[in-house]
Amino acid sequence: MTVSTSKVWPNGVSVPLVTPFKADDSVDYDAIGRQAVRLVQAKVGVVLLGTNGEASHLSPSERKQVVVSARKALDAAGFPNEPLLVGTGGGSAATTIEITKEAAAAGATHAIVITPGYFSFAMGRDRQAILGFFKQVMDVSPIPVMIYNFPGAAAGIDLNSDELVELANHPNCFGAKLTCAMIGKGQRLAAHVQSPAYLAEHGQFLSGITETGQFQVLPGFSESLLPALLAKHTGCITGTGNVFPKTMRRLYEQSVAGLKGDSVALAEALELQDRVARSDFIIVKAGIQGTKHALDHFVAPGLGGAARSPLGPCSDAVKKMVEDELAEDWAFEQSL
């Protein structure tokens, strides 16, 4: 399907928002809007309804309203051209297509789709079935699609670089998020999508979809942002950016400048990468519940909110770890 969007996707850091729930288990749509505006003001991109956003815990109407709420908040805050990358994965191709169309109607400009994992025991080794799923979705999606490769959330299904290259050749694919922690896989994909032959075929499409006209190759962790940029990646999508968006943006900017030859910027980027590698791992250990607690504790009460069952409450031990071990990182964030 031929697609277009006036809201192009930038290179750099983007953040998968958590979905805050109130004490009565309802979605706090106002908090979603406030966090979306906060992140855009920090000059990072907004990703809705991903793993951190507990998309699988939301009803279809809730998923739609999350997108509507973020779009309205950004428009009201003076960011009408800010793109929204929205998770639209479902258990089947048909469901994913339906969710993607609904998200586009609600204000999504780009979609990110994860491999469905429920039937991994039946289709995990049927690689053509997996590729067929993505192609079927991309064939009819009204907005450009990013592949989301996260084996941990897809029952172990892990796309390899050959498969990612094949999917990248689809005319409605604009990127891949690689939460498989394999920079070499990303470099092989980046080498393909940044080649003159690829750009000759796909460059016109990408120039209307992304700010730089590049296919997006993004690690799912900020702990490896600097080495990933060296390996031809174009940024990252980081849950840790929920709490520290300015730090992540600074790391990206100084890394880019350093890799272009600015030795002072590179020295700062190396120091920042040490900081981020540490804080990123603390957030990973804390999980979604701990990320939400960090938002409530450091940024504003209710901005993170509760998680939905079957995710349990944030334990006292995790709360203490977050409060103690991220305090200095929060002070640094506030200094930027």
Short mmCIF file of C-alpha atoms in Angstrom, two decimals:
data_model
loop_
_atom_site.label_atom_id
_atom_site.label_comp_id
_atom_site.label_asym_id
_atom_site.label_seq_id
_atom_site.Cartn_x
_atom_site.Cartn_y
_atom_site.Cartn_z
CA MET A 1 0.00 0.00 0.00
CA THR A 2 1.24 3.50 -0.80
CA VAL A 3 1.37 5.62 2.34
CA SER A 4 2.25 9.16 3.25
CA THR A 5 2.54 11.21 6.43
CA SER A 6 3.33 14.84 7.10
CA LYS A 7 4.77 13.88 10.47
CA VAL A 8 8.13 12.31 9.65
CA TRP A 9 10.09 10.10 12.04
CA PRO A 10 13.38 11.63 13.25
CA ASN A 11 16.67 9.89 13.89
CA GLY A 12 17.70 9.77 17.53
CA VAL A 13 16.18 8.68 20.81
CA SER A 14 12.54 7.74 21.28
CA VAL A 15 10.78 6.49 24.37
CA PRO A 16 8.09 3.82 24.82
CA LEU A 17 5.72 5.40 27.33
CA VAL A 18 4.38 3.44 30.25
CA THR A 19 0.61 3.35 30.52
CA PRO A 20 -0.35 4.65 33.98
CA PHE A 21 -3.30 3.03 35.73
CA LYS A 22 -5.26 4.60 38.56
CA ALA A 23 -6.13 2.89 41.84
CA ASP A 24 -9.41 1.69 40.32
CA ASP A 25 -7.46 0.03 37.43
CA SER A 26 -8.65 2.58 34.85
CA VAL A 27 -6.22 4.23 32.45
CA ASP A 28 -5.02 7.70 33.43
CA TYR A 29 -5.27 9.35 30.01
CA ASP A 30 -4.36 12.78 31.39
CA ALA A 31 -1.05 11.40 32.70
CA ILE A 32 -0.32 9.88 29.29
CA GLY A 33 -0.78 13.27 27.68
CA ARG A 34 1.43 15.01 30.23
CA GLN A 35 4.21 12.48 29.80
CA ALA A 36 4.01 12.68 26.01
CA VAL A 37 4.41 16.47 26.16
CA ARG A 38 7.27 16.19 28.68
CA LEU A 39 9.17 13.83 26.41
CA VAL A 40 8.69 15.92 23.28
CA GLN A 41 9.86 18.99 25.18
CA ALA A 42 13.02 16.99 25.98
CA LYS A 43 13.41 16.40 22.22
CA VAL A 44 12.83 12.65 22.18
CA GLY A 45 10.28 10.72 20.17
CA VAL A 46 7.06 9.21 21.50
CA VAL A 47 6.21 5.51 21.26
CA LEU A 48 2.83 4.36 22.56
CA LEU A 49 1.47 0.92 23.41
CA GLY A 50 4.69 -1.02 23.35
CA THR A 51 5.95 -3.48 25.94
CA ASN A 52 6.40 -0.73 28.54
CA GLY A 53 2.93 0.50 27.63
CA GLU A 54 1.33 -2.84 28.60
CA ALA A 55 -0.54 -2.88 25.29
CA SER A 56 -1.61 -6.49 25.80
CA HIS A 57 -3.38 -5.42 29.01
CA LEU A 58 -5.59 -2.86 27.25
CA SER A 59 -8.94 -3.27 25.54
CA PRO A 60 -9.34 -2.08 21.93
CA SER A 61 -11.20 1.04 23.09
CA GLU A 62 -8.49 1.81 25.66
CA ARG A 63 -5.75 1.42 23.08
CA LYS A 64 -7.56 3.85 20.79
CA GLN A 65 -8.07 6.38 23.58
CA VAL A 66 -4.38 6.27 24.55
CA VAL A 67 -3.47 7.41 21.03
CA VAL A 68 -6.22 10.05 20.96
CA SER A 69 -5.13 11.42 24.34
CA ALA A 70 -1.47 11.71 23.38
CA ARG A 71 -2.32 13.32 20.04
CA LYS A 72 -4.66 15.87 21.64
CA ALA A 73 -2.13 16.75 24.35
CA LEU A 74 0.68 17.26 21.84
CA ASP A 75 -1.50 19.37 19.56
CA ALA A 76 -2.64 21.51 22.49
CA ALA A 77 0.95 22.00 23.64
CA GLY A 78 2.04 23.29 20.25
CA PHE A 79 3.44 20.07 18.76
CA PRO A 80 0.98 19.27 15.96
CA ASN A 81 3.68 17.82 13.71
CA GLU A 82 5.15 15.44 16.28
CA PRO A 83 4.88 11.85 14.97
CA LEU A 84 3.44 9.02 17.03
CA LEU A 85 4.86 5.52 16.71
CA VAL A 86 2.21 3.13 18.03
CA GLY A 87 2.40 -0.55 18.87
CA THR A 88 -0.28 -2.38 16.90
CA GLY A 89 0.71 -6.01 17.22
CA GLY A 90 -1.99 -8.61 17.77
CA GLY A 91 -2.33 -12.35 17.92
CA SER A 92 -3.04 -12.73 14.21
CA ALA A 93 -2.46 -10.83 10.99
CA ALA A 94 -6.16 -9.95 10.77
CA THR A 95 -6.23 -8.57 14.30
CA THR A 96 -3.00 -6.66 13.78
CA ILE A 97 -4.34 -5.08 10.60
CA GLU A 98 -7.53 -4.03 12.39
CA ILE A 99 -5.58 -2.53 15.32
CA THR A 100 -3.24 -0.72 12.93
CA LYS A 101 -6.10 0.85 11.00
CA GLU A 102 -7.78 1.94 14.23
CA ALA A 103 -4.52 3.43 15.52
CA ALA A 104 -4.04 5.38 12.29
CA ALA A 105 -7.56 6.76 12.54
CA ALA A 106 -6.86 7.81 16.14
CA GLY A 107 -3.69 9.74 15.24
CA ALA A 108 -0.84 7.26 14.87
CA THR A 109 1.58 8.21 12.10
CA HIS A 110 3.78 5.09 12.21
CA ALA A 111 3.19 1.56 13.51
CA ILE A 112 5.51 -0.87 15.27
CA VAL A 113 4.55 -4.54 15.06
CA ILE A 114 5.92 -7.41 17.14
CA THR A 115 5.98 -11.05 16.09
CA PRO A 116 2.93 -12.82 17.57
CA GLY A 117 4.20 -15.43 20.00
CA TYR A 118 1.19 -17.34 21.31
CA PHE A 119 1.50 -20.10 18.70
CA SER A 120 5.29 -20.18 18.73
CA PHE A 121 5.15 -23.92 19.42
CA ALA A 122 3.38 -24.35 16.09
CA MET A 123 4.91 -21.64 13.91
CA GLY A 124 8.21 -20.72 15.54
CA ARG A 125 10.17 -22.87 13.09
CA ASP A 126 7.99 -21.96 10.12
CA ARG A 127 10.01 -18.95 9.07
CA GLN A 128 7.95 -18.31 5.95
CA ALA A 129 4.81 -18.09 8.07
CA ILE A 130 6.49 -15.47 10.27
CA LEU A 131 7.66 -13.44 7.29
CA GLY A 132 4.24 -13.83 5.70
CA PHE A 133 2.60 -12.35 8.78
CA PHE A 134 4.64 -9.15 8.53
CA LYS A 135 4.19 -8.87 4.77
CA GLN A 136 0.43 -9.33 5.05
CA VAL A 137 0.25 -6.52 7.61
CA MET A 138 2.54 -4.20 5.66
CA ASP A 139 0.64 -4.83 2.43
CA VAL A 140 -2.49 -3.11 3.76
CA SER A 141 -1.34 -0.89 6.63
CA PRO A 142 -2.33 2.75 6.02
CA ILE A 143 0.80 3.90 7.88
CA PRO A 144 4.44 2.80 7.57
CA VAL A 145 5.48 -0.18 9.69
CA MET A 146 8.51 -0.82 11.91
CA ILE A 147 9.43 -4.40 12.76
CA TYR A 148 9.71 -5.10 16.49
CA ASN A 149 12.09 -7.98 17.17
CA PHE A 150 11.84 -8.85 20.87
CA PRO A 151 12.28 -12.59 21.48
CA GLY A 152 11.55 -12.16 25.20
CA ALA A 153 8.02 -10.94 24.42
CA ALA A 154 7.46 -13.23 21.43
CA ALA A 155 7.94 -16.63 23.06
CA GLY A 156 11.55 -16.78 21.90
CA ILE A 157 10.96 -16.08 18.20
CA ASP A 158 14.00 -14.14 17.02
CA LEU A 159 14.27 -12.72 13.51
CA ASN A 160 17.74 -13.09 12.02
CA SER A 161 19.44 -10.53 9.79
CA ASP A 162 18.53 -12.34 6.56
CA GLU A 163 14.86 -12.22 7.55
CA LEU A 164 15.07 -8.58 8.59
CA VAL A 165 16.69 -7.70 5.25
CA GLU A 166 13.88 -9.47 3.39
CA LEU A 167 11.25 -7.56 5.37
CA ALA A 168 13.13 -4.28 4.95
CA ASN A 169 12.70 -4.68 1.21
CA HIS A 170 8.94 -4.33 1.59
CA PRO A 171 7.78 -0.94 0.26
CA ASN A 172 5.86 -0.12 3.47
CA CYS A 173 8.60 -0.95 5.98
CA PHE A 174 10.56 1.94 7.47
CA GLY A 175 12.55 0.46 10.34
CA ALA A 176 13.35 -2.22 12.88
CA LYS A 177 13.59 -2.11 16.65
CA LEU A 178 16.02 -4.76 17.84
CA THR A 179 15.40 -5.70 21.46
CA CYS A 180 17.50 -8.79 20.91
CA ALA A 181 20.66 -7.00 22.08
CA MET A 182 22.61 -7.95 18.95
CA ILE A 183 24.46 -4.99 17.49
CA GLY A 184 26.05 -7.15 14.78
CA LYS A 185 22.60 -8.09 13.51
CA GLY A 186 21.72 -4.42 13.37
CA GLN A 187 24.93 -3.59 11.53
CA ARG A 188 24.21 -6.20 8.85
CA LEU A 189 20.73 -4.77 8.40
CA ALA A 190 22.04 -1.18 8.37
CA ALA A 191 24.66 -2.03 5.76
CA HIS A 192 21.88 -3.28 3.50
CA VAL A 193 19.41 -0.43 3.99
CA GLN A 194 22.09 2.25 3.69
CA SER A 195 23.50 0.84 0.46
CA PRO A 196 23.17 2.85 -2.77
CA ALA A 197 21.15 0.06 -4.38
CA TYR A 198 18.60 0.00 -1.54
CA LEU A 199 18.28 3.77 -1.43
CA ALA A 200 17.81 3.93 -5.19
CA GLU A 201 14.73 1.74 -4.79
CA HIS A 202 13.37 2.92 -1.42
CA GLY A 203 14.82 6.41 -0.94
CA GLN A 204 11.80 8.32 -2.23
CA PHE A 205 9.47 6.46 0.14
CA LEU A 206 11.79 6.94 3.12
CA SER A 207 12.26 10.64 2.45
CA GLY A 208 8.55 11.14 3.06
CA ILE A 209 8.48 8.93 6.16
CA THR A 210 11.68 9.72 8.07
CA GLU A 211 13.39 13.03 8.71
CA THR A 212 16.73 11.96 7.23
CA GLY A 213 15.40 9.62 4.57
CA GLN A 214 17.04 6.69 6.38
CA PHE A 215 15.59 3.31 7.24
CA GLN A 216 15.55 3.24 11.04
CA VAL A 217 17.74 0.63 12.76
CA LEU A 218 17.24 0.97 16.51
CA PRO A 219 18.48 -1.03 19.49
CA GLY A 220 15.88 -1.50 22.20
CA PHE A 221 18.31 -0.49 24.94
CA SER A 222 20.18 2.75 25.59
CA GLU A 223 23.03 0.90 27.31
CA SER A 224 24.54 0.30 23.86
CA LEU A 225 23.64 3.54 22.07
CA LEU A 226 27.18 4.80 21.37
CA PRO A 227 28.50 1.47 20.03
CA ALA A 228 25.28 1.01 18.08
CA LEU A 229 25.70 4.38 16.37
CA LEU A 230 29.22 3.34 15.45
CA ALA A 231 27.63 0.24 13.92
CA LYS A 232 25.39 2.34 11.63
CA HIS A 233 22.27 2.33 13.81
CA THR A 234 20.19 5.51 13.69
CA GLY A 235 19.23 5.98 17.35
CA CYS A 236 17.48 3.85 19.96
CA ILE A 237 14.14 3.21 21.63
CA THR A 238 14.70 3.18 25.37
CA GLY A 239 12.33 2.62 28.27
CA THR A 240 14.86 4.30 30.56
CA GLY A 241 14.12 7.50 28.69
CA ASN A 242 10.77 7.64 30.48
CA VAL A 243 12.71 8.91 33.48
CA PHE A 244 15.84 10.42 31.92
CA PRO A 245 14.91 11.80 28.48
CA LYS A 246 17.35 14.73 28.54
CA THR A 247 20.24 12.46 29.48
CA MET A 248 19.41 10.16 26.57
CA ARG A 249 19.16 13.04 24.16
CA ARG A 250 22.50 14.42 25.34
CA LEU A 251 24.14 11.02 24.91
CA TYR A 252 22.82 10.77 21.35
CA GLU A 253 23.88 14.29 20.36
CA GLN A 254 27.38 13.97 21.80
CA SER A 255 27.83 10.51 20.32
CA VAL A 256 26.91 11.75 16.84
CA ALA A 257 29.22 14.74 17.18
CA GLY A 258 32.02 12.56 18.52
CA LEU A 259 31.73 10.05 15.72
CA LYS A 260 32.00 12.93 13.26
CA GLY A 261 35.38 13.86 14.72
CA ASP A 262 34.69 16.10 17.74
CA SER A 263 37.06 14.63 20.32
CA VAL A 264 35.61 16.67 23.22
CA ALA A 265 32.10 15.47 22.40
CA LEU A 266 33.31 11.88 22.11
CA ALA A 267 34.94 12.05 25.54
CA GLU A 268 31.67 13.29 27.02
CA ALA A 269 29.73 10.62 25.16
CA LEU A 270 31.94 7.91 26.63
CA GLU A 271 31.27 9.22 30.14
CA LEU A 272 27.56 9.51 29.45
CA GLN A 273 27.46 5.97 28.07
CA ASP A 274 28.96 4.71 31.33
CA ARG A 275 26.20 6.51 33.22
CA VAL A 276 23.43 5.30 30.95
CA ALA A 277 24.66 1.70 30.88
CA ARG A 278 24.41 1.67 34.66
CA SER A 279 21.00 3.35 34.92
CA ASP A 280 19.60 1.30 32.05
CA PHE A 281 20.44 -1.92 33.85
CA ILE A 282 18.84 -0.66 37.06
CA ILE A 283 15.65 0.08 35.12
CA VAL A 284 15.80 -3.35 33.48
CA LYS A 285 16.10 -4.99 36.91
CA ALA A 286 13.28 -2.82 38.24
CA GLY A 287 10.97 -3.80 35.39
CA ILE A 288 7.86 -1.98 34.25
CA GLN A 289 6.63 -1.58 37.83
CA GLY A 290 9.97 -0.08 38.88
CA THR A 291 9.99 2.29 35.90
CA LYS A 292 6.55 3.49 36.94
CA HIS A 293 7.70 3.97 40.51
CA ALA A 294 10.69 6.00 39.30
CA LEU A 295 8.34 8.32 37.43
CA ASP A 296 6.10 8.69 40.48
CA HIS A 297 9.03 9.24 42.83
CA PHE A 298 11.30 11.50 40.78
CA VAL A 299 9.04 13.26 38.27
CA ALA A 300 5.44 13.52 39.50
CA PRO A 301 3.09 11.32 41.54
CA GLY A 302 0.72 9.41 39.29
CA LEU A 303 2.79 9.87 36.13
CA GLY A 304 3.82 6.21 36.28
CA GLY A 305 0.84 4.85 38.16
CA ALA A 306 0.14 1.22 38.89
CA ALA A 307 0.60 -1.79 36.62
CA ARG A 308 -2.23 -4.09 35.61
CA SER A 309 -2.54 -7.70 36.69
CA PRO A 310 -0.96 -10.15 36.03
CA LEU A 311 1.94 -7.75 36.69
CA GLY A 312 2.19 -7.45 40.44
CA PRO A 313 2.79 -4.36 42.56
CA CYS A 314 6.24 -2.84 42.85
CA SER A 315 8.00 -4.45 45.80
CA ASP A 316 9.56 -2.45 48.62
CA ALA A 317 12.99 -3.78 47.64
CA VAL A 318 12.60 -2.54 44.06
CA LYS A 319 11.32 0.82 45.28
CA LYS A 320 14.37 1.22 47.50
CA MET A 321 16.73 0.22 44.70
CA VAL A 322 15.16 2.75 42.34
CA GLU A 323 15.13 5.57 44.87
CA ASP A 324 18.67 4.98 46.13
CA GLU A 325 20.53 3.94 43.00
CA LEU A 326 18.95 6.39 40.55
CA ALA A 327 19.00 9.47 42.77
CA GLU A 328 22.28 10.80 41.39
CA ASP A 329 21.17 10.11 37.82
CA TRP A 330 18.01 12.12 38.47
CA ALA A 331 20.09 15.01 39.82
CA PHE A 332 22.12 14.90 36.61
CA GLU A 333 18.95 14.84 34.51
CA GLN A 334 17.70 17.96 36.26
CA SER A 335 20.98 19.74 35.56
CA LEU A 336 20.49 19.49 31.79
#
